[in-house]
């Protein structure tokens, strides 16, 4: 487990809530507020104790949480669209991608989740300052605003640890 990886915190109902540091999780375990659901292969060692670092923990009591959506950003749009061009359908690395306004800003299009898609540079140049219909290009799927669970996945993109996969749904 690298220092950037955390521990997935689940609500009592097994819904993903947050990602915590392992230090915070140890404090919650000591206080009796969480239980370990999955362990990682890493250990914490002291003079007298060896402790496996949890990968997934669950709160013992249900908590209400605020519905939060990820901020609209280039990285989050790429993640939502699975790094795939909305026009040709080919998956690319982020350095070959760009954002495209389905309805161009020059035609009154806004910068919203529902109007932004991932596009490869050749398709973006071909579409230019036109709508897909005007450019005679087909939009392979309609862009949507992510819901809460999908927003959790956007936060981690393709870096979701394998032990989390049963608890964090995929975007598509």
PDB file of N, CA and C in Angstrom, residues 24-107:
ATOM      1  N   UNK A  24      -6.137   7.222  10.689  1.00  0.00           N
ATOM      2  CA  UNK A  24      -7.487   7.572  11.145  1.00  0.00           C
ATOM      3  C   UNK A  24      -8.296   6.305  11.414  1.00  0.00           C
ATOM      4  N   UNK A  25      -8.135   5.301  10.576  1.00  0.00           N
ATOM      5  CA  UNK A  25      -8.857   4.039  10.738  1.00  0.00           C
ATOM      6  C   UNK A  25      -8.437   3.331  12.030  1.00  0.00           C
ATOM      7  N   UNK A  26      -7.161   3.366  12.345  1.00  0.00           N
ATOM      8  CA  UNK A  26      -6.695   2.752  13.592  1.00  0.00           C
ATOM      9  C   UNK A  26      -7.371   3.428  14.783  1.00  0.00           C
ATOM     10  N   UNK A  27      -7.496   4.748  14.740  1.00  0.00           N
ATOM     11  CA  UNK A  27      -8.186   5.458  15.830  1.00  0.00           C
ATOM     12  C   UNK A  27      -9.656   5.051  15.912  1.00  0.00           C
ATOM     13  N   UNK A  28     -10.325   4.918  14.748  1.00  0.00           N
ATOM     14  CA  UNK A  28     -11.736   4.514  14.746  1.00  0.00           C
ATOM     15  C   UNK A  28     -11.903   3.073  15.249  1.00  0.00           C
ATOM     16  N   UNK A  29     -10.975   2.206  14.874  1.00  0.00           N
ATOM     17  CA  UNK A  29     -11.012   0.824  15.375  1.00  0.00           C
ATOM     18  C   UNK A  29     -10.837   0.786  16.884  1.00  0.00           C
ATOM     19  N   UNK A  30      -9.900   1.577  17.382  1.00  0.00           N
ATOM     20  CA  UNK A  30      -9.648   1.628  18.830  1.00  0.00           C
ATOM     21  C   UNK A  30     -10.860   2.145  19.583  1.00  0.00           C
ATOM     22  N   UNK A  31     -11.606   3.042  18.957  1.00  0.00           N
ATOM     23  CA  UNK A  31     -12.796   3.611  19.595  1.00  0.00           C
ATOM     24  C   UNK A  31     -14.021   2.705  19.426  1.00  0.00           C
ATOM     25  N   UNK A  32     -13.885   1.619  18.667  1.00  0.00           N
ATOM     26  CA  UNK A  32     -15.012   0.697  18.473  1.00  0.00           C
ATOM     27  C   UNK A  32     -16.082   1.231  17.534  1.00  0.00           C
ATOM     28  N   UNK A  33     -15.718   2.108  16.622  1.00  0.00           N
ATOM     29  CA  UNK A  33     -16.706   2.712  15.726  1.00  0.00           C
ATOM     30  C   UNK A  33     -16.799   2.034  14.369  1.00  0.00           C
ATOM     31  N   UNK A  34     -15.788   1.233  14.012  1.00  0.00           N
ATOM     32  CA  UNK A  34     -15.790   0.546  12.713  1.00  0.00           C
ATOM     33  C   UNK A  34     -15.366  -0.903  12.892  1.00  0.00           C
ATOM     34  N   UNK A  35     -15.687  -1.702  11.873  1.00  0.00           N
ATOM     35  CA  UNK A  35     -15.195  -3.071  11.818  1.00  0.00           C
ATOM     36  C   UNK A  35     -14.451  -3.268  10.508  1.00  0.00           C
ATOM     37  N   UNK A  36     -13.490  -4.162  10.513  1.00  0.00           N
ATOM     38  CA  UNK A  36     -12.704  -4.433   9.314  1.00  0.00           C
ATOM     39  C   UNK A  36     -13.494  -5.384   8.416  1.00  0.00           C
ATOM     40  N   UNK A  37     -13.621  -4.995   7.147  1.00  0.00           N
ATOM     41  CA  UNK A  37     -14.309  -5.826   6.163  1.00  0.00           C
ATOM     42  C   UNK A  37     -13.288  -6.533   5.274  1.00  0.00           C
ATOM     43  N   UNK A  38     -12.265  -5.801   4.848  1.00  0.00           N
ATOM     44  CA  UNK A  38     -11.196  -6.356   4.017  1.00  0.00           C
ATOM     45  C   UNK A  38      -9.858  -5.849   4.557  1.00  0.00           C
ATOM     46  N   UNK A  39      -8.849  -6.704   4.508  1.00  0.00           N
ATOM     47  CA  UNK A  39      -7.509  -6.298   4.933  1.00  0.00           C
ATOM     48  C   UNK A  39      -6.594  -6.207   3.721  1.00  0.00           C
ATOM     49  N   UNK A  40      -5.599  -5.344   3.813  1.00  0.00           N
ATOM     50  CA  UNK A  40      -4.586  -5.282   2.770  1.00  0.00           C
ATOM     51  C   UNK A  40      -3.490  -6.276   3.126  1.00  0.00           C
ATOM     52  N   UNK A  41      -2.480  -6.353   2.285  1.00  0.00           N
ATOM     53  CA  UNK A  41      -1.374  -7.255   2.585  1.00  0.00           C
ATOM     54  C   UNK A  41      -0.254  -6.549   3.349  1.00  0.00           C
ATOM     55  N   UNK A  42      -0.452  -5.290   3.707  1.00  0.00           N
ATOM     56  CA  UNK A  42       0.557  -4.506   4.432  1.00  0.00           C
ATOM     57  C   UNK A  42       0.332  -4.612   5.931  1.00  0.00           C
ATOM     58  N   UNK A  43       1.391  -4.426   6.671  1.00  0.00           N
ATOM     59  CA  UNK A  43       1.323  -4.513   8.127  1.00  0.00           C
ATOM     60  C   UNK A  43       1.941  -3.287   8.777  1.00  0.00           C
ATOM     61  N   UNK A  44       1.461  -3.010   9.982  1.00  0.00           N
ATOM     62  CA  UNK A  44       2.064  -2.001  10.843  1.00  0.00           C
ATOM     63  C   UNK A  44       2.737  -2.790  11.958  1.00  0.00           C
ATOM     64  N   UNK A  45       3.990  -2.453  12.225  1.00  0.00           N
ATOM     65  CA  UNK A  45       4.722  -3.186  13.259  1.00  0.00           C
ATOM     66  C   UNK A  45       5.176  -2.227  14.353  1.00  0.00           C
ATOM     67  N   UNK A  46       5.016  -2.689  15.563  1.00  0.00           N
ATOM     68  CA  UNK A  46       5.612  -1.987  16.702  1.00  0.00           C
ATOM     69  C   UNK A  46       6.466  -3.014  17.440  1.00  0.00           C
ATOM     70  N   UNK A  47       6.971  -2.653  18.575  1.00  0.00           N
ATOM     71  CA  UNK A  47       7.822  -3.574  19.334  1.00  0.00           C
ATOM     72  C   UNK A  47       7.051  -4.827  19.719  1.00  0.00           C
ATOM     73  N   UNK A  48       5.781  -4.665  20.113  1.00  0.00           N
ATOM     74  CA  UNK A  48       5.037  -5.812  20.628  1.00  0.00           C
ATOM     75  C   UNK A  48       3.825  -6.230  19.791  1.00  0.00           C
ATOM     76  N   UNK A  49       3.471  -5.444  18.756  1.00  0.00           N
ATOM     77  CA  UNK A  49       2.235  -5.720  18.015  1.00  0.00           C
ATOM     78  C   UNK A  49       2.495  -5.686  16.504  1.00  0.00           C
ATOM     79  N   UNK A  50       1.870  -6.638  15.814  1.00  0.00           N
ATOM     80  CA  UNK A  50       1.842  -6.620  14.352  1.00  0.00           C
ATOM     81  C   UNK A  50       0.376  -6.498  13.968  1.00  0.00           C
ATOM     82  N   UNK A  51       0.056  -5.491  13.150  1.00  0.00           N
ATOM     83  CA  UNK A  51      -1.337  -5.176  12.816  1.00  0.00           C
ATOM     84  C   UNK A  51      -1.456  -5.068  11.308  1.00  0.00           C
ATOM     85  N   UNK A  52      -2.359  -5.847  10.700  1.00  0.00           N
ATOM     86  CA  UNK A  52      -2.604  -5.738   9.255  1.00  0.00           C
ATOM     87  C   UNK A  52      -3.428  -4.497   8.977  1.00  0.00           C
ATOM     88  N   UNK A  53      -3.004  -3.716   7.998  1.00  0.00           N
ATOM     89  CA  UNK A  53      -3.715  -2.485   7.652  1.00  0.00           C
ATOM     90  C   UNK A  53      -5.008  -2.839   6.923  1.00  0.00           C
ATOM     91  N   UNK A  54      -6.144  -2.339   7.397  1.00  0.00           N
ATOM     92  CA  UNK A  54      -7.396  -2.604   6.696  1.00  0.00           C
ATOM     93  C   UNK A  54      -7.409  -1.939   5.317  1.00  0.00           C
ATOM     94  N   UNK A  55      -8.159  -2.508   4.411  1.00  0.00           N
ATOM     95  CA  UNK A  55      -8.368  -1.914   3.098  1.00  0.00           C
ATOM     96  C   UNK A  55      -9.781  -1.351   3.007  1.00  0.00           C
ATOM     97  N   UNK A  56     -10.729  -2.038   3.679  1.00  0.00           N
ATOM     98  CA  UNK A  56     -12.126  -1.605   3.708  1.00  0.00           C
ATOM     99  C   UNK A  56     -12.631  -1.764   5.134  1.00  0.00           C
ATOM    100  N   UNK A  57     -13.256  -0.712   5.661  1.00  0.00           N
ATOM    101  CA  UNK A  57     -13.886  -0.788   6.984  1.00  0.00           C
ATOM    102  C   UNK A  57     -15.329  -0.307   6.869  1.00  0.00           C
ATOM    103  N   UNK A  58     -16.155  -0.757   7.820  1.00  0.00           N
ATOM    104  CA  UNK A  58     -17.577  -0.394   7.826  1.00  0.00           C
ATOM    105  C   UNK A  58     -17.940   0.221   9.168  1.00  0.00           C
ATOM    106  N   UNK A  59     -18.673   1.325   9.102  1.00  0.00           N
ATOM    107  CA  UNK A  59     -19.171   1.941  10.337  1.00  0.00           C
ATOM    108  C   UNK A  59     -20.175   1.004  10.997  1.00  0.00           C
ATOM    109  N   UNK A  60     -20.167   0.949  12.301  1.00  0.00           N
ATOM    110  CA  UNK A  60     -21.103   0.091  13.019  1.00  0.00           C
ATOM    111  C   UNK A  60     -22.474   0.747  13.174  1.00  0.00           C
ATOM    112  N   UNK A  61     -22.509   2.067  13.055  1.00  0.00           N
ATOM    113  CA  UNK A  61     -23.784   2.804  13.107  1.00  0.00           C
ATOM    114  C   UNK A  61     -23.966   3.553  11.799  1.00  0.00           C
ATOM    115  N   UNK A  62     -25.207   3.599  11.326  1.00  0.00           N
ATOM    116  CA  UNK A  62     -25.520   4.319  10.094  1.00  0.00           C
ATOM    117  C   UNK A  62     -25.382   5.825  10.315  1.00  0.00           C
ATOM    118  N   UNK A  63     -24.790   6.513   9.362  1.00  0.00           N
ATOM    119  CA  UNK A  63     -24.707   7.973   9.432  1.00  0.00           C
ATOM    120  C   UNK A  63     -25.311   8.574   8.171  1.00  0.00           C
ATOM    121  N   UNK A  64     -26.005   9.697   8.341  1.00  0.00           N
ATOM    122  CA  UNK A  64     -26.521  10.441   7.201  1.00  0.00           C
ATOM    123  C   UNK A  64     -25.348  11.140   6.549  1.00  0.00           C
ATOM    124  N   UNK A  65     -25.329  11.203   5.253  1.00  0.00           N
ATOM    125  CA  UNK A  65     -24.246  11.883   4.584  1.00  0.00           C
ATOM    126  C   UNK A  65     -24.808  12.857   3.564  1.00  0.00           C
ATOM    127  N   UNK A  66     -24.013  13.853   3.310  1.00  0.00           N
ATOM    128  CA  UNK A  66     -24.371  14.892   2.366  1.00  0.00           C
ATOM    129  C   UNK A  66     -24.115  14.377   0.953  1.00  0.00           C
ATOM    130  N   UNK A  67     -25.082  14.579   0.069  1.00  0.00           N
ATOM    131  CA  UNK A  67     -24.894  14.200  -1.333  1.00  0.00           C
ATOM    132  C   UNK A  67     -23.911  15.172  -1.964  1.00  0.00           C
ATOM    133  N   UNK A  68     -22.773  14.683  -2.370  1.00  0.00           N
ATOM    134  CA  UNK A  68     -21.791  15.549  -3.003  1.00  0.00           C
ATOM    135  C   UNK A  68     -21.484  15.034  -4.399  1.00  0.00           C
ATOM    136  N   UNK A  69     -21.322  15.948  -5.295  1.00  0.00           N
ATOM    137  CA  UNK A  69     -20.943  15.598  -6.661  1.00  0.00           C
ATOM    138  C   UNK A  69     -19.532  16.089  -6.907  1.00  0.00           C
ATOM    139  N   UNK A  70     -18.825  15.419  -7.790  1.00  0.00           N
ATOM    140  CA  UNK A  70     -17.474  15.889  -8.081  1.00  0.00           C
ATOM    141  C   UNK A  70     -17.526  17.197  -8.837  1.00  0.00           C
ATOM    142  N   UNK A  71     -16.455  17.965  -8.736  1.00  0.00           N
ATOM    143  CA  UNK A  71     -16.434  19.215  -9.480  1.00  0.00           C
ATOM    144  C   UNK A  71     -16.268  18.902 -10.958  1.00  0.00           C
ATOM    145  N   UNK A  72     -16.790  19.769 -11.761  1.00  0.00           N
ATOM    146  CA  UNK A  72     -16.671  19.631 -13.206  1.00  0.00           C
ATOM    147  C   UNK A  72     -15.247  19.995 -13.591  1.00  0.00           C
ATOM    148  N   UNK A  73     -14.502  19.006 -14.062  1.00  0.00           N
ATOM    149  CA  UNK A  73     -13.121  19.244 -14.456  1.00  0.00           C
ATOM    150  C   UNK A  73     -12.786  18.343 -15.636  1.00  0.00           C
ATOM    151  N   UNK A  74     -11.715  18.682 -16.310  1.00  0.00           N
ATOM    152  CA  UNK A  74     -11.249  17.884 -17.446  1.00  0.00           C
ATOM    153  C   UNK A  74     -11.018  16.427 -17.026  1.00  0.00           C
ATOM    154  N   UNK A  75     -10.309  16.226 -15.929  1.00  0.00           N
ATOM    155  CA  UNK A  75      -9.998  14.870 -15.466  1.00  0.00           C
ATOM    156  C   UNK A  75     -11.269  14.094 -15.138  1.00  0.00           C
ATOM    157  N   UNK A  76     -12.255  14.746 -14.525  1.00  0.00           N
ATOM    158  CA  UNK A  76     -13.487  14.057 -14.165  1.00  0.00           C
ATOM    159  C   UNK A  76     -14.342  13.723 -15.383  1.00  0.00           C
ATOM    160  N   UNK A  77     -14.329  14.577 -16.401  1.00  0.00           N
ATOM    161  CA  UNK A  77     -15.060  14.263 -17.639  1.00  0.00           C
ATOM    162  C   UNK A  77     -14.385  13.080 -18.332  1.00  0.00           C
ATOM    163  N   UNK A  78     -13.053  13.088 -18.388  1.00  0.00           N
ATOM    164  CA  UNK A  78     -12.330  11.956 -18.983  1.00  0.00           C
ATOM    165  C   UNK A  78     -12.673  10.660 -18.246  1.00  0.00           C
ATOM    166  N   UNK A  79     -12.674  10.718 -16.923  1.00  0.00           N
ATOM    167  CA  UNK A  79     -12.973   9.527 -16.126  1.00  0.00           C
ATOM    168  C   UNK A  79     -14.416   9.077 -16.347  1.00  0.00           C
ATOM    169  N   UNK A  80     -15.352  10.027 -16.363  1.00  0.00           N
ATOM    170  CA  UNK A  80     -16.760   9.679 -16.604  1.00  0.00           C
ATOM    171  C   UNK A  80     -16.915   8.966 -17.937  1.00  0.00           C
ATOM    172  N   UNK A  81     -16.203   9.450 -18.962  1.00  0.00           N
ATOM    173  CA  UNK A  81     -16.307   8.883 -20.308  1.00  0.00           C
ATOM    174  C   UNK A  81     -15.339   7.719 -20.538  1.00  0.00           C
ATOM    175  N   UNK A  82     -14.671   7.289 -19.480  1.00  0.00           N
ATOM    176  CA  UNK A  82     -13.757   6.152 -19.532  1.00  0.00           C
ATOM    177  C   UNK A  82     -12.634   6.346 -20.547  1.00  0.00           C
ATOM    178  N   UNK A  83     -12.161   7.583 -20.679  1.00  0.00           N
ATOM    179  CA  UNK A  83     -11.050   7.931 -21.564  1.00  0.00           C
ATOM    180  C   UNK A  83     -11.319   7.496 -23.009  1.00  0.00           C
ATOM    181  N   UNK A  84     -12.598   7.548 -23.397  1.00  0.00           N
ATOM    182  CA  UNK A  84     -13.022   7.112 -24.719  1.00  0.00           C
ATOM    183  C   UNK A  84     -13.650   8.279 -25.471  1.00  0.00           C
ATOM    184  N   UNK A  85     -13.263   8.450 -26.723  1.00  0.00           N
ATOM    185  CA  UNK A  85     -13.808   9.528 -27.554  1.00  0.00           C
ATOM    186  C   UNK A  85     -15.306   9.306 -27.758  1.00  0.00           C
ATOM    187  N   UNK A  86     -16.079  10.346 -27.560  1.00  0.00           N
ATOM    188  CA  UNK A  86     -17.533  10.261 -27.698  1.00  0.00           C
ATOM    189  C   UNK A  86     -17.967  10.117 -29.155  1.00  0.00           C
ATOM    190  N   UNK A  87     -17.073  10.369 -30.093  1.00  0.00           N
ATOM    191  CA  UNK A  87     -17.429  10.324 -31.510  1.00  0.00           C
ATOM    192  C   UNK A  87     -16.922   9.067 -32.209  1.00  0.00           C
ATOM    193  N   UNK A  88     -15.651   8.732 -32.067  1.00  0.00           N
ATOM    194  CA  UNK A  88     -15.125   7.543 -32.749  1.00  0.00           C
ATOM    195  C   UNK A  88     -15.159   6.303 -31.862  1.00  0.00           C
ATOM    196  N   UNK A  89     -15.298   6.483 -30.553  1.00  0.00           N
ATOM    197  CA  UNK A  89     -15.405   5.356 -29.635  1.00  0.00           C
ATOM    198  C   UNK A  89     -14.089   4.687 -29.286  1.00  0.00           C
ATOM    199  N   UNK A  90     -12.973   5.308 -29.639  1.00  0.00           N
ATOM    200  CA  UNK A  90     -11.664   4.722 -29.363  1.00  0.00           C
ATOM    201  C   UNK A  90     -11.137   5.242 -28.021  1.00  0.00           C
ATOM    202  N   UNK A  91     -10.606   4.324 -27.217  1.00  0.00           N
ATOM    203  CA  UNK A  91     -10.017   4.701 -25.933  1.00  0.00           C
ATOM    204  C   UNK A  91      -8.613   5.254 -26.171  1.00  0.00           C
ATOM    205  N   UNK A  92      -8.292   6.347 -25.469  1.00  0.00           N
ATOM    206  CA  UNK A  92      -7.001   7.005 -25.649  1.00  0.00           C
ATOM    207  C   UNK A  92      -6.386   7.350 -24.302  1.00  0.00           C
ATOM    208  N   UNK A  93      -5.105   7.675 -24.310  1.00  0.00           N
ATOM    209  CA  UNK A  93      -4.456   8.239 -23.134  1.00  0.00           C
ATOM    210  C   UNK A  93      -4.890   9.694 -23.030  1.00  0.00           C
ATOM    211  N   UNK A  94      -4.844  10.243 -21.832  1.00  0.00           N
ATOM    212  CA  UNK A  94      -5.347  11.607 -21.622  1.00  0.00           C
ATOM    213  C   UNK A  94      -4.598  12.648 -22.446  1.00  0.00           C
ATOM    214  N   UNK A  95      -3.332  12.403 -22.764  1.00  0.00           N
ATOM    215  CA  UNK A  95      -2.573  13.398 -23.536  1.00  0.00           C
ATOM    216  C   UNK A  95      -3.084  13.531 -24.967  1.00  0.00           C
ATOM    217  N   UNK A  96      -3.870  12.563 -25.455  1.00  0.00           N
ATOM    218  CA  UNK A  96      -4.398  12.600 -26.817  1.00  0.00           C
ATOM    219  C   UNK A  96      -5.855  13.080 -26.814  1.00  0.00           C
ATOM    220  N   UNK A  97      -6.385  13.372 -25.653  1.00  0.00           N
ATOM    221  CA  UNK A  97      -7.799  13.744 -25.537  1.00  0.00           C
ATOM    222  C   UNK A  97      -7.985  15.243 -25.350  1.00  0.00           C
ATOM    223  N   UNK A  98      -9.192  15.672 -25.632  1.00  0.00           N
ATOM    224  CA  UNK A  98      -9.583  17.054 -25.360  1.00  0.00           C
ATOM    225  C   UNK A  98     -11.049  17.040 -24.935  1.00  0.00           C
ATOM    226  N   UNK A  99     -11.491  18.162 -24.421  1.00  0.00           N
ATOM    227  CA  UNK A  99     -12.907  18.309 -24.079  1.00  0.00           C
ATOM    228  C   UNK A  99     -13.621  18.927 -25.270  1.00  0.00           C
ATOM    229  N   UNK A 100     -14.862  18.506 -25.482  1.00  0.00           N
ATOM    230  CA  UNK A 100     -15.654  19.077 -26.556  1.00  0.00           C
ATOM    231  C   UNK A 100     -17.010  19.478 -26.008  1.00  0.00           C
ATOM    232  N   UNK A 101     -17.444  20.678 -26.358  1.00  0.00           N
ATOM    233  CA  UNK A 101     -18.805  21.107 -26.048  1.00  0.00           C
ATOM    234  C   UNK A 101     -19.698  20.541 -27.148  1.00  0.00           C
ATOM    235  N   UNK A 102     -20.676  19.717 -26.776  1.00  0.00           N
ATOM    236  CA  UNK A 102     -21.581  19.129 -27.763  1.00  0.00           C
ATOM    237  C   UNK A 102     -22.257  20.250 -28.542  1.00  0.00           C
ATOM    238  N   UNK A 103     -22.878  21.173 -27.834  1.00  0.00           N
ATOM    239  CA  UNK A 103     -23.376  22.408 -28.451  1.00  0.00           C
ATOM    240  C   UNK A 103     -22.286  23.444 -28.198  1.00  0.00           C
ATOM    241  N   UNK A 104     -21.600  23.895 -29.243  1.00  0.00           N
ATOM    242  CA  UNK A 104     -20.474  24.818 -29.044  1.00  0.00           C
ATOM    243  C   UNK A 104     -20.872  26.079 -28.286  1.00  0.00           C
ATOM    244  N   UNK A 105     -19.919  26.620 -27.541  1.00  0.00           N
ATOM    245  CA  UNK A 105     -20.171  27.849 -26.783  1.00  0.00           C
ATOM    246  C   UNK A 105     -20.610  28.977 -27.713  1.00  0.00           C
ATOM    247  N   UNK A 106     -20.074  29.010 -28.934  1.00  0.00           N
ATOM    248  CA  UNK A 106     -20.436  30.049 -29.904  1.00  0.00           C
ATOM    249  C   UNK A 106     -21.906  29.960 -30.318  1.00  0.00           C
ATOM    250  N   UNK A 107     -22.517  28.783 -30.107  1.00  0.00           N
ATOM    251  CA  UNK A 107     -23.933  28.595 -30.443  1.00  0.00           C
ATOM    252  C   UNK A 107     -24.799  28.554 -29.187  1.00  0.00           C
TER     253      UNK A 107
END
